[in-house]
PDB file of C-alpha atoms and ligand atoms in Angstrom:
ATOM      1  CA  MET A   1      16.657   9.115 -13.956  1.00 93.00           C
ATOM      2  CA  ILE A   2      16.292   8.274 -10.255  1.00 97.00           C
ATOM      3  CA  GLU A   3      18.214   5.432  -8.800  1.00 97.00           C
ATOM      4  CA  LEU A   4      18.639   4.314  -5.227  1.00 98.00           C
ATOM      5  CA  LYS A   5      21.431   1.893  -4.505  1.00 98.00           C
ATOM      6  CA  GLU A   6      21.279  -0.052  -1.262  1.00 98.00           C
ATOM      7  CA  VAL A   7      19.917   2.925   0.660  1.00 98.00           C
ATOM      8  CA  ARG A   8      19.789   2.403   4.390  1.00 98.00           C
ATOM      9  CA  LYS A   9      18.490   4.741   7.046  1.00 98.00           C
ATOM     10  CA  SER A  10      18.510   4.336  10.786  1.00 97.00           C
ATOM     11  CA  PHE A  11      17.013   6.514  13.455  1.00 97.00           C
ATOM     12  CA  GLY A  12      19.045   5.637  16.508  1.00 95.00           C
ATOM     13  CA  LYS A  13      18.967   1.872  16.789  1.00 95.00           C
ATOM     14  CA  GLN A  14      15.961   1.474  14.532  1.00 97.00           C
ATOM     15  CA  GLU A  15      16.779   0.734  10.917  1.00 98.00           C
ATOM     16  CA  VAL A  16      13.796   1.968   8.912  1.00 98.00           C
ATOM     17  CA  LEU A  17      15.230   1.493   5.417  1.00 98.00           C
ATOM     18  CA  LYS A  18      17.042  -1.774   5.060  1.00 98.00           C
ATOM     19  CA  GLY A  19      18.888  -1.520   1.792  1.00 97.00           C
ATOM     20  CA  ILE A  20      16.480  -0.101  -0.768  1.00 98.00           C
ATOM     21  CA  SER A  21      17.411  -0.358  -4.430  1.00 98.00           C
ATOM     22  CA  LEU A  22      15.048   1.197  -6.910  1.00 98.00           C
ATOM     23  CA  LYS A  23      15.267   2.567 -10.423  1.00 97.00           C
ATOM     24  CA  VAL A  24      12.773   5.007 -11.869  1.00 97.00           C
ATOM     25  CA  GLU A  25      13.059   5.883 -15.539  1.00 96.00           C
ATOM     26  CA  LYS A  26      12.381   9.305 -16.994  1.00 95.00           C
ATOM     27  CA  GLY A  27       8.652   9.863 -17.419  1.00 95.00           C
ATOM     28  CA  GLU A  28       7.752   6.917 -15.273  1.00 96.00           C
ATOM     29  CA  VAL A  29       5.058   7.165 -12.593  1.00 96.00           C
ATOM     30  CA  VAL A  30       5.839   4.855  -9.710  1.00 98.00           C
ATOM     31  CA  ALA A  31       3.367   4.328  -6.886  1.00 97.00           C
ATOM     32  CA  VAL A  32       4.714   3.271  -3.508  1.00 98.00           C
ATOM     33  CA  VAL A  33       2.246   1.479  -1.271  1.00 97.00           C
ATOM     34  CA  GLY A  34       2.637  -0.195   2.072  1.00 96.00           C
ATOM     35  CA  PRO A  35       1.483  -0.155   5.673  1.00 96.00           C
ATOM     36  CA  SER A  36       1.994   2.819   7.945  1.00 95.00           C
ATOM     37  CA  GLY A  37       5.484   2.838   9.397  1.00 96.00           C
ATOM     38  CA  SER A  38       7.013   0.797   6.577  1.00 97.00           C
ATOM     39  CA  GLY A  39       9.393   3.620   5.624  1.00 98.00           C
ATOM     40  CA  LYS A  40       7.640   5.216   2.634  1.00 98.00           C
ATOM     41  CA  THR A  41       8.037   8.808   3.801  1.00 97.00           C
ATOM     42  CA  THR A  42      11.620   8.197   4.865  1.00 98.00           C
ATOM     43  CA  LEU A  43      12.328   6.755   1.435  1.00 98.00           C
ATOM     44  CA  LEU A  44      11.027   9.882  -0.314  1.00 97.00           C
ATOM     45  CA  ARG A  45      12.934  12.132   2.085  1.00 97.00           C
ATOM     46  CA  CYS A  46      16.137  10.217   1.461  1.00 97.00           C
ATOM     47  CA  ILE A  47      15.880  10.894  -2.275  1.00 97.00           C
ATOM     48  CA  ASN A  48      16.492  14.599  -1.718  1.00 93.00           C
ATOM     49  CA  PHE A  49      18.477  14.185   1.486  1.00 94.00           C
ATOM     50  CA  LEU A  50      15.818  15.833   3.630  1.00 94.00           C
ATOM     51  CA  GLU A  51      16.872  12.745   5.560  1.00 95.00           C
ATOM     52  CA  LYS A  52      20.468  11.816   5.036  1.00 95.00           C
ATOM     53  CA  PRO A  53      20.719   8.091   4.319  1.00 96.00           C
ATOM     54  CA  THR A  54      22.975   6.176   6.682  1.00 96.00           C
ATOM     55  CA  SER A  55      24.559   4.441   3.713  1.00 97.00           C
ATOM     56  CA  GLY A  56      23.983   3.864   0.040  1.00 97.00           C
ATOM     57  CA  GLU A  57      23.792   6.119  -2.955  1.00 97.00           C
ATOM     58  CA  VAL A  58      21.162   8.330  -4.541  1.00 97.00           C
ATOM     59  CA  ILE A  59      21.324   9.230  -8.212  1.00 97.00           C
ATOM     60  CA  VAL A  60      19.047  11.827  -9.769  1.00 96.00           C
ATOM     61  CA  GLY A  61      19.689  12.623 -13.396  1.00 95.00           C
ATOM     62  CA  ASP A  62      23.395  13.158 -13.816  1.00 94.00           C
ATOM     63  CA  LEU A  63      24.119  13.615 -10.127  1.00 95.00           C
ATOM     64  CA  ALA A  64      25.170  10.763  -7.877  1.00 95.00           C
ATOM     65  CA  VAL A  65      25.403  11.429  -4.156  1.00 95.00           C
ATOM     66  CA  ALA A  66      26.802   8.854  -1.771  1.00 94.00           C
ATOM     67  CA  ALA A  67      25.528   8.975   1.798  1.00 93.00           C
ATOM     68  CA  GLY A  68      28.942   8.899   3.377  1.00 81.00           C
ATOM     69  CA  ARG A  69      30.470  11.815   1.546  1.00 81.00           C
ATOM     70  CA  ALA A  70      27.633  14.143   0.662  1.00 85.00           C
ATOM     71  CA  HIS A  71      28.806  17.721   0.459  1.00 90.00           C
ATOM     72  CA  ARG A  72      26.396  20.543   1.124  1.00 91.00           C
ATOM     73  CA  LYS A  73      26.717  21.741  -2.444  1.00 93.00           C
ATOM     74  CA  GLU A  74      25.819  18.325  -3.823  1.00 93.00           C
ATOM     75  CA  VAL A  75      22.853  18.063  -1.498  1.00 93.00           C
ATOM     76  CA  LEU A  76      21.562  21.464  -2.602  1.00 92.00           C
ATOM     77  CA  ALA A  77      22.005  20.461  -6.237  1.00 93.00           C
ATOM     78  CA  LEU A  78      20.146  17.231  -5.553  1.00 93.00           C
ATOM     79  CA  ARG A  79      17.273  19.118  -3.913  1.00 93.00           C
ATOM     80  CA  ARG A  80      16.878  21.321  -6.952  1.00 93.00           C
ATOM     81  CA  LYS A  81      16.250  18.281  -9.088  1.00 95.00           C
ATOM     82  CA  THR A  82      13.172  17.129  -7.226  1.00 96.00           C
ATOM     83  CA  SER A  83      10.115  18.784  -5.704  1.00 95.00           C
ATOM     84  CA  MET A  84       8.135  17.371  -2.867  1.00 96.00           C
ATOM     85  CA  VAL A  85       4.374  17.471  -2.356  1.00 97.00           C
ATOM     86  CA  PHE A  86       3.558  16.915   1.295  1.00 95.00           C
ATOM     87  CA  GLN A  87       0.653  15.227   3.006  1.00 93.00           C
ATOM     88  CA  GLN A  88      -0.048  18.385   5.034  1.00 93.00           C
ATOM     89  CA  TYR A  89       0.551  20.779   2.103  1.00 94.00           C
ATOM     90  CA  ASN A  90       3.216  22.774   4.038  1.00 94.00           C
ATOM     91  CA  LEU A  91       2.093  26.132   2.664  1.00 97.00           C
ATOM     92  CA  PHE A  92       3.094  29.477   4.117  1.00 97.00           C
ATOM     93  CA  ARG A  93       0.024  30.549   6.081  1.00 96.00           C
ATOM     94  CA  HIS A  94       0.753  34.252   5.725  1.00 97.00           C
ATOM     95  CA  LYS A  95       1.240  34.138   1.969  1.00 98.00           C
ATOM     96  CA  THR A  96      -1.382  34.064  -0.763  1.00 98.00           C
ATOM     97  CA  ALA A  97      -1.727  31.205  -3.231  1.00 98.00           C
ATOM     98  CA  LEU A  98       0.300  33.159  -5.765  1.00 98.00           C
ATOM     99  CA  GLU A  99       2.993  34.139  -3.247  1.00 98.00           C
ATOM    100  CA  ASN A 100       3.294  30.525  -2.121  1.00 98.00           C
ATOM    101  CA  VAL A 101       4.036  29.374  -5.655  1.00 98.00           C
ATOM    102  CA  MET A 102       6.332  32.347  -6.389  1.00 98.00           C
ATOM    103  CA  GLU A 103       8.420  31.987  -3.234  1.00 96.00           C
ATOM    104  CA  GLY A 104      10.753  29.238  -4.420  1.00 94.00           C
ATOM    105  CA  LEU A 105      11.172  30.887  -7.792  1.00 96.00           C
ATOM    106  CA  THR A 106      12.224  34.277  -6.454  1.00 96.00           C
ATOM    107  CA  VAL A 107      14.104  33.165  -3.333  1.00 94.00           C
ATOM    108  CA  VAL A 108      15.755  29.916  -4.450  1.00 91.00           C
ATOM    109  CA  ARG A 109      15.856  30.270  -8.210  1.00 92.00           C
ATOM    110  CA  LYS A 110      16.384  34.059  -8.168  1.00 94.00           C
ATOM    111  CA  LEU A 111      13.963  34.545 -11.027  1.00 96.00           C
ATOM    112  CA  PRO A 112      12.890  38.131 -11.768  1.00 97.00           C
ATOM    113  CA  LYS A 113       9.603  38.815 -10.037  1.00 97.00           C
ATOM    114  CA  ALA A 114       7.615  39.339 -13.225  1.00 97.00           C
ATOM    115  CA  GLU A 115       8.770  36.059 -14.668  1.00 97.00           C
ATOM    116  CA  ALA A 116       8.113  34.197 -11.408  1.00 97.00           C
ATOM    117  CA  ARG A 117       4.673  35.715 -11.292  1.00 98.00           C
ATOM    118  CA  GLU A 118       3.856  34.780 -14.840  1.00 98.00           C
ATOM    119  CA  ARG A 119       4.930  31.181 -14.369  1.00 97.00           C
ATOM    120  CA  SER A 120       3.064  30.917 -11.061  1.00 98.00           C
ATOM    121  CA  VAL A 121      -0.165  32.290 -12.491  1.00 98.00           C
ATOM    122  CA  ARG A 122       0.038  29.843 -15.382  1.00 97.00           C
ATOM    123  CA  LEU A 123       0.512  26.914 -13.007  1.00 97.00           C
ATOM    124  CA  LEU A 124      -2.238  27.977 -10.651  1.00 98.00           C
ATOM    125  CA  GLU A 125      -4.533  28.191 -13.668  1.00 97.00           C
ATOM    126  CA  LYS A 126      -3.410  24.742 -14.662  1.00 96.00           C
ATOM    127  CA  VAL A 127      -4.461  23.290 -11.302  1.00 96.00           C
ATOM    128  CA  GLY A 128      -7.783  25.122 -11.525  1.00 96.00           C
ATOM    129  CA  LEU A 129      -7.005  27.955  -9.120  1.00 97.00           C
ATOM    130  CA  GLY A 130      -6.796  30.859 -11.529  1.00 97.00           C
ATOM    131  CA  ALA A 131      -9.546  32.597  -9.562  1.00 97.00           C
ATOM    132  CA  LYS A 132      -7.834  32.155  -6.191  1.00 97.00           C
ATOM    133  CA  LEU A 133      -4.460  33.822  -6.784  1.00 98.00           C
ATOM    134  CA  ASP A 134      -4.841  36.253  -3.902  1.00 98.00           C
ATOM    135  CA  ALA A 135      -6.506  33.891  -1.448  1.00 98.00           C
ATOM    136  CA  TYR A 136      -4.766  32.858   1.764  1.00 98.00           C
ATOM    137  CA  PRO A 137      -4.583  29.135   2.587  1.00 97.00           C
ATOM    138  CA  SER A 138      -6.930  29.529   5.555  1.00 97.00           C
ATOM    139  CA  ARG A 139      -9.678  30.604   3.165  1.00 96.00           C
ATOM    140  CA  LEU A 140      -9.203  27.601   0.912  1.00 97.00           C
ATOM    141  CA  SER A 141     -10.291  23.987   1.155  1.00 96.00           C
ATOM    142  CA  GLY A 142      -7.764  21.223   1.736  1.00 96.00           C
ATOM    143  CA  GLY A 143      -8.114  20.200  -1.891  1.00 96.00           C
ATOM    144  CA  GLN A 144      -7.370  23.721  -3.051  1.00 97.00           C
ATOM    145  CA  GLN A 145      -4.402  23.993  -0.687  1.00 97.00           C
ATOM    146  CA  GLN A 146      -2.960  20.753  -1.985  1.00 96.00           C
ATOM    147  CA  ARG A 147      -3.408  21.960  -5.545  1.00 97.00           C
ATOM    148  CA  ILE A 148      -1.304  24.996  -4.594  1.00 98.00           C
ATOM    149  CA  GLY A 149       1.261  22.539  -3.247  1.00 97.00           C
ATOM    150  CA  ILE A 150       1.299  20.792  -6.605  1.00 97.00           C
ATOM    151  CA  ALA A 151       1.564  24.063  -8.548  1.00 97.00           C
ATOM    152  CA  ARG A 152       4.463  25.057  -6.296  1.00 97.00           C
ATOM    153  CA  ALA A 153       6.226  21.764  -6.970  1.00 97.00           C
ATOM    154  CA  LEU A 154       5.742  22.109 -10.735  1.00 96.00           C
ATOM    155  CA  ALA A 155       6.915  25.718 -10.721  1.00 96.00           C
ATOM    156  CA  MET A 156      10.432  24.658  -9.862  1.00 95.00           C
ATOM    157  CA  GLU A 157      10.546  22.600 -13.063  1.00 95.00           C
ATOM    158  CA  PRO A 158      12.107  19.661 -11.275  1.00 95.00           C
ATOM    159  CA  GLU A 159      13.326  16.532 -12.963  1.00 95.00           C
ATOM    160  CA  ALA A 160      10.965  14.548 -10.770  1.00 96.00           C
ATOM    161  CA  ILE A 161       8.114  15.150  -8.346  1.00 97.00           C
ATOM    162  CA  LEU A 162       7.820  13.210  -5.107  1.00 97.00           C
ATOM    163  CA  LEU A 163       4.338  13.090  -3.617  1.00 97.00           C
ATOM    164  CA  ASP A 164       3.842  11.817  -0.094  1.00 97.00           C
ATOM    165  CA  GLU A 165       0.242  10.695   0.385  1.00 96.00           C
ATOM    166  CA  PRO A 166      -1.031  13.876  -1.249  1.00 95.00           C
ATOM    167  CA  THR A 167      -4.693  13.123  -0.579  1.00 94.00           C
ATOM    168  CA  SER A 168      -4.627  11.402   2.779  1.00 93.00           C
ATOM    169  CA  ALA A 169      -5.345  14.546   4.807  1.00 92.00           C
ATOM    170  CA  LEU A 170      -8.350  15.432   2.674  1.00 93.00           C
ATOM    171  CA  ASP A 171     -12.039  14.928   3.269  1.00 91.00           C
ATOM    172  CA  PRO A 172     -13.242  12.194   0.915  1.00 90.00           C
ATOM    173  CA  GLU A 173     -15.191  14.592  -1.295  1.00 91.00           C
ATOM    174  CA  LEU A 174     -12.019  16.595  -2.018  1.00 92.00           C
ATOM    175  CA  VAL A 175      -9.799  13.688  -2.987  1.00 93.00           C
ATOM    176  CA  GLY A 176     -11.081  13.516  -6.558  1.00 93.00           C
ATOM    177  CA  GLU A 177     -10.102  17.055  -7.552  1.00 93.00           C
ATOM    178  CA  VAL A 178      -6.524  16.548  -6.385  1.00 94.00           C
ATOM    179  CA  LEU A 179      -6.212  13.155  -8.071  1.00 94.00           C
ATOM    180  CA  ALA A 180      -7.527  14.733 -11.284  1.00 94.00           C
ATOM    181  CA  VAL A 181      -4.710  17.282 -11.196  1.00 95.00           C
ATOM    182  CA  ILE A 182      -2.095  14.601 -10.530  1.00 95.00           C
ATOM    183  CA  ARG A 183      -3.548  12.467 -13.324  1.00 94.00           C
ATOM    184  CA  ASN A 184      -3.105  15.373 -15.734  1.00 93.00           C
ATOM    185  CA  ILE A 185       0.517  15.985 -14.828  1.00 93.00           C
ATOM    186  CA  ALA A 186       1.240  12.287 -15.042  1.00 92.00           C
ATOM    187  CA  LYS A 187       0.001  12.388 -18.635  1.00 91.00           C
ATOM    188  CA  GLU A 188       2.528  15.089 -19.448  1.00 91.00           C
ATOM    189  CA  GLY A 189       5.355  12.695 -18.845  1.00 90.00           C
ATOM    190  CA  ILE A 190       6.753  14.141 -15.626  1.00 93.00           C
ATOM    191  CA  THR A 191       8.670  11.585 -13.599  1.00 96.00           C
ATOM    192  CA  MET A 192       6.786  10.922 -10.390  1.00 97.00           C
ATOM    193  CA  ILE A 193       7.044   8.842  -7.291  1.00 98.00           C
ATOM    194  CA  ILE A 194       3.802   8.883  -5.407  1.00 97.00           C
ATOM    195  CA  VAL A 195       3.164   7.333  -2.037  1.00 97.00           C
ATOM    196  CA  THR A 196      -0.533   6.640  -1.870  1.00 95.00           C
ATOM    197  CA  HIS A 197      -3.255   4.547  -0.339  1.00 92.00           C
ATOM    198  CA  GLU A 198      -5.523   5.208  -3.307  1.00 91.00           C
ATOM    199  CA  MET A 199      -5.130   1.811  -4.896  1.00 91.00           C
ATOM    200  CA  SER A 200      -7.444   2.317  -7.831  1.00 89.00           C
ATOM    201  CA  PHE A 201      -5.691   5.586  -8.609  1.00 91.00           C
ATOM    202  CA  ALA A 202      -2.308   3.893  -8.391  1.00 93.00           C
ATOM    203  CA  GLN A 203      -3.599   1.238 -10.730  1.00 92.00           C
ATOM    204  CA  GLU A 204      -4.742   3.869 -13.191  1.00 90.00           C
ATOM    205  CA  VAL A 205      -1.764   6.260 -13.290  1.00 92.00           C
ATOM    206  CA  ALA A 206       1.259   4.242 -12.238  1.00 95.00           C
ATOM    207  CA  SER A 207       3.384   2.304 -14.650  1.00 94.00           C
ATOM    208  CA  ARG A 208       4.787   0.407 -11.709  1.00 97.00           C
ATOM    209  CA  VAL A 209       3.787  -0.227  -8.131  1.00 97.00           C
ATOM    210  CA  VAL A 210       6.268  -0.836  -5.355  1.00 98.00           C
ATOM    211  CA  PHE A 211       5.080  -2.543  -2.196  1.00 97.00           C
ATOM    212  CA  MET A 212       7.109  -1.740   0.918  1.00 98.00           C
ATOM    213  CA  ASP A 213       6.967  -3.373   4.295  1.00 97.00           C
ATOM    214  CA  GLN A 214       9.267  -2.966   7.296  1.00 97.00           C
ATOM    215  CA  GLY A 215      11.900  -1.006   5.436  1.00 98.00           C
ATOM    216  CA  THR A 216      12.240  -3.264   2.444  1.00 98.00           C
ATOM    217  CA  ILE A 217      10.736  -3.501  -1.012  1.00 98.00           C
ATOM    218  CA  VAL A 218       8.782  -6.723  -0.832  1.00 98.00           C
ATOM    219  CA  GLU A 219       7.816  -6.756  -4.490  1.00 97.00           C
ATOM    220  CA  GLU A 220       7.218  -4.500  -7.432  1.00 97.00           C
ATOM    221  CA  GLY A 221       5.558  -4.777 -10.789  1.00 96.00           C
ATOM    222  CA  PRO A 222       3.020  -3.297 -13.182  1.00 96.00           C
ATOM    223  CA  PRO A 223      -0.166  -2.432 -11.264  1.00 95.00           C
ATOM    224  CA  GLY A 224      -2.246  -4.935 -13.205  1.00 92.00           C
ATOM    225  CA  GLU A 225       0.034  -7.707 -12.042  1.00 95.00           C
ATOM    226  CA  LEU A 226       0.873  -6.619  -8.529  1.00 95.00           C
ATOM    227  CA  PHE A 227      -2.725  -5.871  -7.583  1.00 93.00           C
ATOM    228  CA  ALA A 228      -4.301  -8.817  -9.349  1.00 92.00           C
ATOM    229  CA  ARG A 229      -1.645 -11.436  -8.718  1.00 94.00           C
ATOM    230  CA  PRO A 230       0.652 -10.460  -5.859  1.00 95.00           C
ATOM    231  CA  LYS A 231       3.499 -12.924  -5.525  1.00 96.00           C
ATOM    232  CA  GLU A 232       4.193 -12.425  -1.857  1.00 96.00           C
ATOM    233  CA  GLU A 233       1.939 -13.290   1.037  1.00 95.00           C
ATOM    234  CA  ARG A 234       2.699  -9.963   2.721  1.00 95.00           C
ATOM    235  CA  THR A 235       1.519  -8.064  -0.353  1.00 96.00           C
ATOM    236  CA  ARG A 236      -1.630 -10.137  -0.534  1.00 95.00           C
ATOM    237  CA  LEU A 237      -2.382  -9.481   3.108  1.00 94.00           C
ATOM    238  CA  PHE A 238      -1.867  -5.756   2.732  1.00 94.00           C
ATOM    239  CA  LEU A 239      -4.023  -5.496  -0.373  1.00 93.00           C
ATOM    240  CA  SER A 240      -6.806  -7.547   1.165  1.00 89.00           C
ATOM    241  CA  ARG A 241      -7.288  -4.785   3.699  1.00 84.00           C
ATOM    242  CA  PHE A 242      -8.141  -2.345   0.935  1.00 76.00           C
ATOM    243  CA  ALA A 243     -10.485  -4.426  -1.155  1.00 63.00           C
ATOM    244  CA  PRO A 244     -11.717  -7.973  -1.310  1.00 52.00           C
ATOM    245  CA  GLU A 245      -9.564 -10.252  -3.410  1.00 48.00           C
ATOM    246  CA  GLY A 246     -10.214 -10.106  -7.110  1.00 47.00           C
ATOM    247  CA  SER A 247     -11.987  -6.770  -6.991  1.00 49.00           C
ATOM    248  CA  TYR A 248      -9.176  -4.969  -8.804  1.00 50.00           C
ATOM    249  CA  SER A 249      -9.795  -4.830 -12.478  1.00 46.00           C
ATOM    250  CA  ILE A 250      -7.239  -4.095 -15.121  1.00 43.00           C
TER     251      ILE A 250
HETATM  252  N1  ADP B 301      12.703  11.682  12.287  1.00 53.26           N
HETATM  253  C1  ADP B 301      12.489  10.465  12.803  1.00 53.26           C
HETATM  254  N2  ADP B 301      13.031  10.107  13.970  1.00 53.26           N
HETATM  255  C2  ADP B 301      12.854   8.872  14.496  1.00 53.26           C
HETATM  256  N3  ADP B 301      12.106   7.922  13.919  1.00 53.26           N
HETATM  257  C3  ADP B 301      11.517   8.210  12.749  1.00 53.26           C
HETATM  258  C4  ADP B 301      11.678   9.498  12.131  1.00 53.26           C
HETATM  259  N4  ADP B 301      10.983   9.494  10.960  1.00 53.26           N
HETATM  260  C5  ADP B 301      10.421   8.275  10.867  1.00 53.26           C
HETATM  261  N5  ADP B 301      10.733   7.509  11.935  1.00 53.26           N
HETATM  262  C6  ADP B 301      10.317   6.118  12.136  1.00 53.26           C
HETATM  263  O1  ADP B 301      10.647   5.372  10.979  1.00 53.26           O
HETATM  264  C7  ADP B 301       9.631   4.431  10.675  1.00 53.26           C
HETATM  265  C8  ADP B 301       9.162   4.657   9.266  1.00 53.26           C
HETATM  266  O2  ADP B 301       8.447   5.889   9.213  1.00 53.26           O
HETATM  267  P1  ADP B 301       7.891   6.508   7.882  1.00 53.26           P
HETATM  268  O3  ADP B 301       8.976   6.599   6.870  1.00 53.26           O
HETATM  269  O4  ADP B 301       7.201   7.771   8.237  1.00 53.26           O
HETATM  270  O5  ADP B 301       6.854   5.394   7.417  1.00 53.26           O
HETATM  271  P2  ADP B 301       5.556   5.518   6.487  1.00 53.26           P
HETATM  272  O6  ADP B 301       5.656   6.775   5.711  1.00 53.26           O
HETATM  273  O7  ADP B 301       5.592   4.288   5.638  1.00 53.26           O
HETATM  274  O8  ADP B 301       4.379   5.508   7.417  1.00 53.26           O
HETATM  275  C9  ADP B 301       8.564   4.584  11.747  1.00 53.26           C
HETATM  276  O9  ADP B 301       8.780   3.614  12.733  1.00 53.26           O
HETATM  277  C10 ADP B 301       8.821   5.975  12.283  1.00 53.26           C
HETATM  278  O10 ADP B 301       8.431   6.056  13.621  1.00 53.26           O
HETATM  279 MG1   MG B 302       4.391   8.393   5.536  1.00 53.26          MG
END
């Protein structure tokens, strides 16, 4: 479904992805964890060429795009296959909740307005915002704004959804409502890669956890194993900052 082959990315002299290879099967939910600056966001952005990898290959569904010879058309096709949910929501401030979700459908997908509207309403209802269709982001809580971001990502009916720390900008009391929405979509079998610091959530929804540090995948495995019995010292050290050893239950 999604495959990265030896993906490297440098910004100037700094190599931030040092040959990442990763396979995500259809319907799989993969959590990516790791310290700040380890390259998690860059990794997600390389999947849809929001950042063009320096070398390597990205495969999404039936489309393989090599870094060196990526044509614009291929990149656009690749972008249509995934939707991104951003840490800072990235909503249009001057558009309502409904207009935010409709935008990609009418502008990018060229859907008739009525159809775009119908789909958007259904998705906003699904994320619990059926009563806020005409509200502007500034009148909504962070949790509500992020739920619009999720509805917008789902609206495009992508093959996979990439979520970059979707709850890290939220006040603690709003995290739960967003995680609940993500938990529900995960159950529907949508392929997801989610960068998160919510370890217990990762443990609950992810079929696999990938630990990144300094531009490499240090180790990966089922959450029960990786959290309870990390093989690498670096993983152990990272996890110990989130909870005392042994406090993760399966
Ligand atoms: N557009 C950019 N230009 C230059 N350096 C960048 C850019 N984006 C990220 N970096 C650098 O790449 C490294 C990895 O960043 P990032 O992928 O955001 O890590 P994470 O999401 O794990 O915190 C950091 O050192 C960051 O400063
Ligand atoms: Mg990041």
